[in-house]
mmCIF file of C-alpha atoms in Angstrom:
data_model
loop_
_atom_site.group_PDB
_atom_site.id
_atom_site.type_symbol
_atom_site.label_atom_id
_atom_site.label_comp_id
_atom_site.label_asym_id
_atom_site.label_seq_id
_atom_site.Cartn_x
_atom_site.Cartn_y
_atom_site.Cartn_z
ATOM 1 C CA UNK S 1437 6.099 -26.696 37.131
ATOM 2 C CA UNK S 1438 6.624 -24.868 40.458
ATOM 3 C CA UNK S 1439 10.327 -24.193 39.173
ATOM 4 C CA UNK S 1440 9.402 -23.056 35.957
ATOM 5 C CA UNK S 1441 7.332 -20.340 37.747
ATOM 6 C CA UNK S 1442 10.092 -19.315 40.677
ATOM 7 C CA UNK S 1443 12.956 -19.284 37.211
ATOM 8 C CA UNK S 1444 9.561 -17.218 35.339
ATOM 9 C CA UNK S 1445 9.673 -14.710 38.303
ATOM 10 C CA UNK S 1446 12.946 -14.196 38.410
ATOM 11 C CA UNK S 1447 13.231 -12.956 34.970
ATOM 12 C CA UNK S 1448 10.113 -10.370 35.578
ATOM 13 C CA UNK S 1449 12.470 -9.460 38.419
ATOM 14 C CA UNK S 1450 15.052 -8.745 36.581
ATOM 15 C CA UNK S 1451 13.266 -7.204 33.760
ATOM 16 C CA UNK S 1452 12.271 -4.834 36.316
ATOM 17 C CA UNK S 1453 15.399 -4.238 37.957
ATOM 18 C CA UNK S 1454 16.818 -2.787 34.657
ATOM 19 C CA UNK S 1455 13.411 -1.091 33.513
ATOM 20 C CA UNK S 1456 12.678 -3.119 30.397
ATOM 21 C CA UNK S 1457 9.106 -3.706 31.631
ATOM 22 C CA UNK S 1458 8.416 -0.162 31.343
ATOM 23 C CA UNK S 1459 10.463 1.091 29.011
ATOM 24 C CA UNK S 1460 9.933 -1.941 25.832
ATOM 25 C CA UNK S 1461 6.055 -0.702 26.182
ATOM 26 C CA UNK S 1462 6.504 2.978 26.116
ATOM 27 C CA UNK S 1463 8.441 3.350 23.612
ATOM 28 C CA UNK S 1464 5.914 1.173 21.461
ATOM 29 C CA UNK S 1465 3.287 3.726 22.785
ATOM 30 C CA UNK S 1466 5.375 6.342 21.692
ATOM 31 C CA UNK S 1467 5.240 5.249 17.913
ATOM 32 C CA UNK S 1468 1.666 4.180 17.983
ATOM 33 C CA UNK S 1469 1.097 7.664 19.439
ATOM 34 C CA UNK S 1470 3.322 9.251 16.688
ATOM 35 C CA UNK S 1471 2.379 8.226 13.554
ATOM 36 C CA UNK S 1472 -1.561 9.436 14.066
ATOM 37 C CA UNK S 1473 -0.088 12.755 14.777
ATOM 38 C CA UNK S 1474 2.247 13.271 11.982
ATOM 39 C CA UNK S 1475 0.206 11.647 9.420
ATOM 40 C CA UNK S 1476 -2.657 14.139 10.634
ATOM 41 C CA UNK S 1477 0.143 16.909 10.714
ATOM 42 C CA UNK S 1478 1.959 16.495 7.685
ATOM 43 C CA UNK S 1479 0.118 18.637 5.247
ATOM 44 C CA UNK S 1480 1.167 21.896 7.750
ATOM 45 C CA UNK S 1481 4.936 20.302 8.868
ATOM 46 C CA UNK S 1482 5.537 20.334 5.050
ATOM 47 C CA UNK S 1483 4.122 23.899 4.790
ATOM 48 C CA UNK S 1484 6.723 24.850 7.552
ATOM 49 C CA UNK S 1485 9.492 22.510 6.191
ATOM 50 C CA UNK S 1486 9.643 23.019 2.817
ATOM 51 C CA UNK S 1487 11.012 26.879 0.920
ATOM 52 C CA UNK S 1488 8.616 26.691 -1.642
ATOM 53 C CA UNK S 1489 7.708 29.231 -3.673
ATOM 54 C CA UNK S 1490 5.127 31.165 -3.229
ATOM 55 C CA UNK S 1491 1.720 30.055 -4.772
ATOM 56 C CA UNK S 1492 2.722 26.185 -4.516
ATOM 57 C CA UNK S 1493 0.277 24.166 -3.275
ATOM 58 C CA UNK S 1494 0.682 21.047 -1.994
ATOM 59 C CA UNK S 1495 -1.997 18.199 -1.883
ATOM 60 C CA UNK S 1496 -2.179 15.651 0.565
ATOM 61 C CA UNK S 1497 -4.927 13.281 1.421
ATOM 62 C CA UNK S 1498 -5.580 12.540 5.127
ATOM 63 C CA UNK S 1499 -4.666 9.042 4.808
ATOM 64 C CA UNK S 1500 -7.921 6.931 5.872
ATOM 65 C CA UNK S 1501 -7.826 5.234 9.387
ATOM 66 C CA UNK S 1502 -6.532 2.334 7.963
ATOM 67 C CA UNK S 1503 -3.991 3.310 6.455
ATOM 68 C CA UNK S 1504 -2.593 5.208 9.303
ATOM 69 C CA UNK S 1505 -2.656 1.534 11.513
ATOM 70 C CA UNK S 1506 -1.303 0.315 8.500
ATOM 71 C CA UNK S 1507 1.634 2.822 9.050
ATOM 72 C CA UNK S 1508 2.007 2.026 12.573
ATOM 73 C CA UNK S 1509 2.813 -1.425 12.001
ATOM 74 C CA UNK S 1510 5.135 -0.161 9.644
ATOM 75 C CA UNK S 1511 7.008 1.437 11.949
ATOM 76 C CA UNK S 1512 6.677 -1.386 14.646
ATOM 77 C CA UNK S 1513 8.140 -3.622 11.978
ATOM 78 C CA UNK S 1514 11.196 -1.192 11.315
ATOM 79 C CA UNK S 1515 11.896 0.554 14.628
ATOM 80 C CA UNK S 1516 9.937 -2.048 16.872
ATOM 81 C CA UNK S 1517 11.818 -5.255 15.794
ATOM 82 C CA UNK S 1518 15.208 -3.295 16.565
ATOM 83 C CA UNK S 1519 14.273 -2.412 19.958
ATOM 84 C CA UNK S 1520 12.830 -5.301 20.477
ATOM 85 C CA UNK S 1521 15.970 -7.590 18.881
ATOM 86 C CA UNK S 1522 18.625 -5.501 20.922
ATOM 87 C CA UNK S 1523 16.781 -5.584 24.235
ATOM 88 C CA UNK S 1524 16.574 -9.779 24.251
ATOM 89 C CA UNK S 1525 19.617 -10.141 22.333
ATOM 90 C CA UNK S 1526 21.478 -11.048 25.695
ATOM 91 C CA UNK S 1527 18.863 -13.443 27.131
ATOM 92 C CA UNK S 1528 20.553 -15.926 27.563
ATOM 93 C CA UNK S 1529 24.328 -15.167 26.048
ATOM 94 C CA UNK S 1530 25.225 -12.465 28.350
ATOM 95 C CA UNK S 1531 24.352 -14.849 31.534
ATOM 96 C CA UNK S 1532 26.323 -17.322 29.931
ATOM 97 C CA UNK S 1533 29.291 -14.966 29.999
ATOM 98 C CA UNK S 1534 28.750 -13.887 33.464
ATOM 99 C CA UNK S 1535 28.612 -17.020 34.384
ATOM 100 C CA UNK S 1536 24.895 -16.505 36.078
ATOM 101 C CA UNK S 1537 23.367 -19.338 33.775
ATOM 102 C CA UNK S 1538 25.908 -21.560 35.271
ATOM 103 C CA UNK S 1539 24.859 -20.600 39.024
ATOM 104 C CA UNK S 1540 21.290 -21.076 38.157
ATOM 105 C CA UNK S 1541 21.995 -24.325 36.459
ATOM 106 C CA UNK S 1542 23.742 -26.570 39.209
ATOM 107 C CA UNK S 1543 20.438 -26.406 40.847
ATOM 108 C CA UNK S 1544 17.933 -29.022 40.464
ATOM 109 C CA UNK S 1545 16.643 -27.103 37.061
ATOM 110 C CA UNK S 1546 16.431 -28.431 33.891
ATOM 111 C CA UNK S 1547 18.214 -26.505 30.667
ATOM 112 C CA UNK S 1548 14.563 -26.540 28.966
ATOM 113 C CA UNK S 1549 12.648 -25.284 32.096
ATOM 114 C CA UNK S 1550 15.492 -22.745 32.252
ATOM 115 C CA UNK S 1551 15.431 -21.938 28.676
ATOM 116 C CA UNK S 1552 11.260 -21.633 28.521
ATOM 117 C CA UNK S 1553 10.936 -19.248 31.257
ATOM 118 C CA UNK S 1554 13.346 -16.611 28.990
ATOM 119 C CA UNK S 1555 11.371 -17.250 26.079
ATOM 120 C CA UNK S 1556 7.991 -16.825 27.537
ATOM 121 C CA UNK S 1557 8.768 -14.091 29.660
ATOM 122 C CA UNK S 1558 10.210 -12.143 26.672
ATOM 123 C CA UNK S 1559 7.195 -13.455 24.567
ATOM 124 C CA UNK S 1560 4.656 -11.688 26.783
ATOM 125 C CA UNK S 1561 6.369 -8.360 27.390
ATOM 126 C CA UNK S 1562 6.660 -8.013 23.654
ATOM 127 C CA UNK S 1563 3.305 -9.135 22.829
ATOM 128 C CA UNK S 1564 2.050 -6.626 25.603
ATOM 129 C CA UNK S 1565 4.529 -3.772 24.275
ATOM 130 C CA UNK S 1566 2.908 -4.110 20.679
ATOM 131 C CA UNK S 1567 -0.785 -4.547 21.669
ATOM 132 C CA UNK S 1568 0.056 -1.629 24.378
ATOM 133 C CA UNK S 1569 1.100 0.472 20.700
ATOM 134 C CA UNK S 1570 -1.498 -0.311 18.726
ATOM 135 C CA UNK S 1571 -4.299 0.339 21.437
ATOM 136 C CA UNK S 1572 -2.819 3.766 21.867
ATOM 137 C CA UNK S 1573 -2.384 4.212 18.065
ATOM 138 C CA UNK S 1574 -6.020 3.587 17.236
ATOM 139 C CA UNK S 1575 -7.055 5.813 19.887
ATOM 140 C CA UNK S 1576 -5.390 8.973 18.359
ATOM 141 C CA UNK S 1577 -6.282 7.587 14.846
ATOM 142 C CA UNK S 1578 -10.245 7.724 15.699
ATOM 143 C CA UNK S 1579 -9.966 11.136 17.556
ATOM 144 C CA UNK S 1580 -8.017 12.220 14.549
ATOM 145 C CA UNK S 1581 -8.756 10.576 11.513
ATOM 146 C CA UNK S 1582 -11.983 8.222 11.919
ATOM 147 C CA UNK S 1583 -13.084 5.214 13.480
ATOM 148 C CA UNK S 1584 -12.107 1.704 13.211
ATOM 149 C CA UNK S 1585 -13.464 -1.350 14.166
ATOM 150 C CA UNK S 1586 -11.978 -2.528 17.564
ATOM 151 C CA UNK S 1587 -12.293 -6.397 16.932
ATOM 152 C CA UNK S 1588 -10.092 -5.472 13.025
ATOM 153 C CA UNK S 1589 -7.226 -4.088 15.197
ATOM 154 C CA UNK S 1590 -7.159 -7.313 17.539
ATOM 155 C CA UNK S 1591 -7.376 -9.562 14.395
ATOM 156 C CA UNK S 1592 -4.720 -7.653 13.133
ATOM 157 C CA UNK S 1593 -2.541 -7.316 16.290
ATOM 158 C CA UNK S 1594 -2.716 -11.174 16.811
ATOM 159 C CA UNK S 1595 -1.403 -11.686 13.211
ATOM 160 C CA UNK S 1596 1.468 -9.768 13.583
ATOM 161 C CA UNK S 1597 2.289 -10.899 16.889
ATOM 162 C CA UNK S 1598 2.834 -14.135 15.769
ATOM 163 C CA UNK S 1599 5.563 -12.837 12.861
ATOM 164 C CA UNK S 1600 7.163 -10.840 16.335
ATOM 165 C CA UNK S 1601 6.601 -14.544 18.002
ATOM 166 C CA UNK S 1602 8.819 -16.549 15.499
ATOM 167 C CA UNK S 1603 11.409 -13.610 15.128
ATOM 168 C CA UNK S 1604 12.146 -13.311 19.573
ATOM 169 C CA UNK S 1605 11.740 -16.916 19.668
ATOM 170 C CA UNK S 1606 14.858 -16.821 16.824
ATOM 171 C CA UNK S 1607 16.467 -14.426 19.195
ATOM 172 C CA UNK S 1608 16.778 -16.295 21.935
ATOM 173 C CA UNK S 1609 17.746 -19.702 19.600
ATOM 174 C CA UNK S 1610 20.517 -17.487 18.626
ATOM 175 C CA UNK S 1611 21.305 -16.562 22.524
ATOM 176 C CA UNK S 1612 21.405 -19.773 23.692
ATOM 177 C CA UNK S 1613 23.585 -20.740 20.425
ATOM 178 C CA UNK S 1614 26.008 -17.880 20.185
ATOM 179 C CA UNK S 1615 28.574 -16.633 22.758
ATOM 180 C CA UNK S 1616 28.761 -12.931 21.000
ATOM 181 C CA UNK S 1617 24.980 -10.633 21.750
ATOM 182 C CA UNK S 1618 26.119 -8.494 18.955
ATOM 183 C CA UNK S 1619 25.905 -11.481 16.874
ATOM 184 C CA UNK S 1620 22.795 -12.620 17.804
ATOM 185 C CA UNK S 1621 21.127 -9.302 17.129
ATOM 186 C CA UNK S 1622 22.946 -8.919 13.527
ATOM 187 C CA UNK S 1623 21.607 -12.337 12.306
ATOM 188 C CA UNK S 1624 18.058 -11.622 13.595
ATOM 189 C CA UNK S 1625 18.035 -8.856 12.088
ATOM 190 C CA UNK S 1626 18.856 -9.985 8.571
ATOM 191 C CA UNK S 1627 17.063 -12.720 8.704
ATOM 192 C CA UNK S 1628 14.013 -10.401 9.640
ATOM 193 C CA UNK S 1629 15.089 -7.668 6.834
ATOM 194 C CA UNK S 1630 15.926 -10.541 4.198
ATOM 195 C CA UNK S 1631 12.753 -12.152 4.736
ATOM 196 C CA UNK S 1632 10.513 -8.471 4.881
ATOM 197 C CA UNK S 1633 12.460 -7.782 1.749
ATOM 198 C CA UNK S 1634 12.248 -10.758 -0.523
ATOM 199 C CA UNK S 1635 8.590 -11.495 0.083
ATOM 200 C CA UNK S 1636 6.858 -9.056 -1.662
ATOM 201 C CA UNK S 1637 9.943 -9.466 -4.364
ATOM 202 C CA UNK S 1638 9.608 -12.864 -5.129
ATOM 203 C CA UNK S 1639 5.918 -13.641 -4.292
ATOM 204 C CA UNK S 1640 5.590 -16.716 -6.014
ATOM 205 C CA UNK S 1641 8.493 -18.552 -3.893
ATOM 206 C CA UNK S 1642 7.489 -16.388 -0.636
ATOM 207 C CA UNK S 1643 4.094 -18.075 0.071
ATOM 208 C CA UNK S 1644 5.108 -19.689 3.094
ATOM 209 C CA UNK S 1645 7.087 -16.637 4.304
ATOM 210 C CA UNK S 1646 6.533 -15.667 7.804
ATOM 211 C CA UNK S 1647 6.597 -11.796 6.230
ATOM 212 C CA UNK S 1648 3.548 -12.667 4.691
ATOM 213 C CA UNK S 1649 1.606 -12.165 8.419
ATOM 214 C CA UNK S 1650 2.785 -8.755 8.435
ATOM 215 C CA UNK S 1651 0.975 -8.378 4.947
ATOM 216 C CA UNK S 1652 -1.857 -10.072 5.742
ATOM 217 C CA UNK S 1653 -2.125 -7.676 9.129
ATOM 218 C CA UNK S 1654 -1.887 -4.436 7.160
ATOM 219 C CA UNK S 1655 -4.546 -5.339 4.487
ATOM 220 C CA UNK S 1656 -6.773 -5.918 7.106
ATOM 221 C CA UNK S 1657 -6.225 -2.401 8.370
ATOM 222 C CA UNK S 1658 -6.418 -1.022 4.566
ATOM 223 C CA UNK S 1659 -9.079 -3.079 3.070
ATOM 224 C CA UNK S 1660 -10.991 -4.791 6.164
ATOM 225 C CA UNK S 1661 -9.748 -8.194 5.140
ATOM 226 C CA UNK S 1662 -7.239 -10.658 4.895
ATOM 227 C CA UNK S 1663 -5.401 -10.594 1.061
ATOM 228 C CA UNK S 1664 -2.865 -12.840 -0.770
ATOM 229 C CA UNK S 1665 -2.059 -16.369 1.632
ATOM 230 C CA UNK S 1666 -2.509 -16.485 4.833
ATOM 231 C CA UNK S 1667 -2.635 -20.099 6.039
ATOM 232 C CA UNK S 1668 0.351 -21.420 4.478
ATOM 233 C CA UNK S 1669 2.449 -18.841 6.392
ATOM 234 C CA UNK S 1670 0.638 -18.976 9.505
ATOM 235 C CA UNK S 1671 1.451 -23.040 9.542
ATOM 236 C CA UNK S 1672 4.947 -22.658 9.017
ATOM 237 C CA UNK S 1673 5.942 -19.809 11.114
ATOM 238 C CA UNK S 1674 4.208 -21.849 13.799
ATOM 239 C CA UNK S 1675 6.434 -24.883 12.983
ATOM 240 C CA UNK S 1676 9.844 -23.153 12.850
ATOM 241 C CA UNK S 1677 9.023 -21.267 16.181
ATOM 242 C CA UNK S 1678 8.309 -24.549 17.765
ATOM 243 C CA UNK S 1679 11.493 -26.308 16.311
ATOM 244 C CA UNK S 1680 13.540 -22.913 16.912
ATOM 245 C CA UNK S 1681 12.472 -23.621 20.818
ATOM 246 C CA UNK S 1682 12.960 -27.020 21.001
ATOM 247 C CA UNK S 1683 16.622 -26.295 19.379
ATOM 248 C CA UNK S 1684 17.537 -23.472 22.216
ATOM 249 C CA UNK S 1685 16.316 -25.521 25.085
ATOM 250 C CA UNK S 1686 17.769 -29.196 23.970
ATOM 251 C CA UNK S 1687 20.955 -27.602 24.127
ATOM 252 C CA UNK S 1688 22.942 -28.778 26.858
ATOM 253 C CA UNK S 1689 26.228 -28.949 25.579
ATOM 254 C CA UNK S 1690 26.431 -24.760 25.061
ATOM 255 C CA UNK S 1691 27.767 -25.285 28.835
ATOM 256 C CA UNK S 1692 30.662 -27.063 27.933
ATOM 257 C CA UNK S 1693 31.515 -23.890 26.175
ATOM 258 C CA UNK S 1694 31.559 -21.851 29.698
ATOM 259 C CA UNK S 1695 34.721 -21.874 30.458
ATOM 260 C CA UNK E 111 1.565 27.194 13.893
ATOM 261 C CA UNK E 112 1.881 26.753 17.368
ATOM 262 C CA UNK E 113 -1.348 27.824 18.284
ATOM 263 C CA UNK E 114 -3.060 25.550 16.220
ATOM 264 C CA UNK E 115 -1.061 22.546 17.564
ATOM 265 C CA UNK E 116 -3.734 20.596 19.694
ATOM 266 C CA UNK E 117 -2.054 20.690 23.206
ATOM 267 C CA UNK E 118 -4.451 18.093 24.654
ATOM 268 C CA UNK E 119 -3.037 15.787 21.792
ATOM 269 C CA UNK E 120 0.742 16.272 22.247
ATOM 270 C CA UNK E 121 1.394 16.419 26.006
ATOM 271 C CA UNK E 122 0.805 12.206 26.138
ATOM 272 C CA UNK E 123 3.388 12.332 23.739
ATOM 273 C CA UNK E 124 5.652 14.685 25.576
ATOM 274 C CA UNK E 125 4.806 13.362 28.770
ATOM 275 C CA UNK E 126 6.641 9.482 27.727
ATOM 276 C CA UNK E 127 9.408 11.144 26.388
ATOM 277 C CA UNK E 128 10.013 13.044 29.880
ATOM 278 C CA UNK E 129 9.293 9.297 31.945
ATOM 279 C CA UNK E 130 11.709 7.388 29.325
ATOM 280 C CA UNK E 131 14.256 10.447 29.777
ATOM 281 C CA UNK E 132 14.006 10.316 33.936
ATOM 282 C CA UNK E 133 13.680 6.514 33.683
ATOM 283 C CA UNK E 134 16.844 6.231 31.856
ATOM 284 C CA UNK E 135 18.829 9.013 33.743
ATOM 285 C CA UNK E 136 18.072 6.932 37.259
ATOM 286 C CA UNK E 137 19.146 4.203 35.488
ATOM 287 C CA UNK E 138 22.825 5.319 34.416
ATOM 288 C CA UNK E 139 23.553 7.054 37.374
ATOM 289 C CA UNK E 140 22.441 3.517 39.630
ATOM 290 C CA UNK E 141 24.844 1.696 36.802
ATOM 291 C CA UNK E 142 28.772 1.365 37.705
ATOM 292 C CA UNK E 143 29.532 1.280 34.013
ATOM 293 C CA UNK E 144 28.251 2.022 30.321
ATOM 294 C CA UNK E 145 29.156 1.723 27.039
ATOM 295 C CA UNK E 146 31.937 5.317 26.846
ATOM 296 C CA UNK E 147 31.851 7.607 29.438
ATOM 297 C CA UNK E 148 28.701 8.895 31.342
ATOM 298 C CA UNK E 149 28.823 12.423 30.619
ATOM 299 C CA UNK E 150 28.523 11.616 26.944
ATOM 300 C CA UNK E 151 25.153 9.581 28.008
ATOM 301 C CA UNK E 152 23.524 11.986 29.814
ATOM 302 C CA UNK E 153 23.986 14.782 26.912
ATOM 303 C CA UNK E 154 22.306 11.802 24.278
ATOM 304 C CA UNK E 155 19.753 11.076 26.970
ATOM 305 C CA UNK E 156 18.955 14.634 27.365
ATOM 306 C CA UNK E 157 19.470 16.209 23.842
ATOM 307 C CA UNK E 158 18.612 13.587 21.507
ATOM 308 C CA UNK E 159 14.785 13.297 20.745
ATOM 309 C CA UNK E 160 13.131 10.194 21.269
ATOM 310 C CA UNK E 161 16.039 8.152 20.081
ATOM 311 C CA UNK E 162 18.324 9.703 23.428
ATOM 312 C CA UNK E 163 17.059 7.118 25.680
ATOM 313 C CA UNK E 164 16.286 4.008 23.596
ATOM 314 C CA UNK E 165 19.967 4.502 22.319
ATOM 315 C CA UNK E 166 20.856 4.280 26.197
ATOM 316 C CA UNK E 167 19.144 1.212 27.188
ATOM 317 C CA UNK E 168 19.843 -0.693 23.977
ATOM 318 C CA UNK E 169 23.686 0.036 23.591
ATOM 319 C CA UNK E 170 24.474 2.062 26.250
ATOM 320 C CA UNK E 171 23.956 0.012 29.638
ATOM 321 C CA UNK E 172 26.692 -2.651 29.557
ATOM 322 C CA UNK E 173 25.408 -6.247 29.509
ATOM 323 C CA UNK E 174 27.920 -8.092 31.679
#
């Protein structure tokens, strides 16, 4: 256990050394910050945008609060899982290359313990970037828009964070798995826009979808509670995150590959 | 327009561009090499709203 913490700090280390610890979280500020504003805006940016003619008027309803956190995962789902896919898409494959997993590893250190320490690290400065967002984002929406319940937004925020869970713990399967970061980040990726995109298409089949989380996060914002399944997906995201980790760190032949 | 913008509500905004701007310019002039040259980084870093310096840390910095 006391290695798993020293191989635990070392990644904080050097999560620090090349800024991801603060710059993961403020850019999910940023977009929790953002969407408030323009959704509060957009009735007077389309005024300014848009030649109309003169006389036109435009109608737009100030979305309700929920609606606008509804938004903001939106966005965290879209521009969120990119950053958040490209950032930890080297985890573990880029120390492979420089040959840093291979110093680490001839000490007394096992592949798992090694393996773990990525994931969780990653795990928490994610889960910390998105509640981070979403704190800031409901602030703006209640000065702006109207209140929300607090304890909806950390119902919600845990939901999703588990669909963000399965999806970086995927990343660093990949990592482990793959020589090539670019790949790693492409198949996340799809799998994360495949499974966002067939869901709502083929909702019969799509029960057990992990996408469903997402769904079940932002009807919570828009109608105050949890629609269409919610256990069934819960159950197996949780199993193919654990299998997806117990793949990446029973892996010990990816270092015959070093060389 | 611009008078009615609410400064107290933009300047958080404008304020994390400016720290993720500085944070990545420290960051690619400490780094020996990037993805293309470095001039080419600081005029995305600088120029390029919001996007300038998450483009910089996610393809930019080279992972070696």
């Amino acid at each position: 256990m006391k290695k798993w913490f020293v191989l635990f700090r070392k990644e904080w280390l050097e999560m620090s050394r090349n800024y991801k610890v603060i710059w993961i979280p403020l850019v999910f500020v940023l977009f929790g910050l953002l969407q408030p504003v323009t959704s509060y805006y957009m009735p007077e940016i389309l005024k300014n945008a848009s030649n109309l003619p003169k006389g036109a008027v435009i109608k737009i309803p100030i979305p309700s609060s929920g609606e606008v956190l509804a938004q903001t995962l939106g966005q965290f789902n879209q521009m969120g899982i990119l950053v958040l896919v490209l950032a930890f898409m080297g985890i573990v494959s880029s120390e492979q290359r420089s040959g840093m997993m291979k110093a680490i590893l001839v000490k007394p250190v096992g592949y798992s313990s090694y393996i773990t320490a990525k994931w969780m690290s990653a795990v928490l400065l994610s889960g910390g970037a998105i509640f981070l967002g979403m704190l800031a984002s409901w602030y703006y929406t209640i000065l702006l828009i109207g209140d929300f319940p607090f304890m909806d937004i950390v119902k919600g925020i845990s939901l999703y964070f588990i669909w963000i869970l399965f999806l970086i713990t995927f990343t660093v399967f990949l990592s482990s798995f793959l020589k090539s970061s670019g790949l790693v980040a492409a198949f996340t990726l799809l799998l994360s826009i495949l499974l966002t995109l067939l869901t709502p298409l083929l909702k019969k089949w799509m029960e057990w979808s992990p996408a469903q989380l997402t769904n079940a996060a932002a009807s919570l914002f828009t109608a105050g509670k949890i629609e269409g399944p919610f256990l069934i997906p819960l159950i197996t995201t949780v199993i193919l995150t654990a299998l997806f980790l117990y793949l990446a760190g029973t892996r010990k032949s990816s270092l015959s590959r070093l060389g | 327009m611009i008078s009615q913008i609410n400064w107290a509500l933009v300047a958080p905004i404008i304020a994390i561009q400016v720290i993720l701007m500085i944070i990545a310019l420290v960051d690619l002039f400490k780094t020996e090499k990037t993805n293309g040259p470095k001039w080419m980084w600081v005029l995305i870093i600088l120029f390029i709203n919001i996007l300038g310096p998450i483009l910089y840390f996610v393809i930019g910095k080279k992972h070696a």
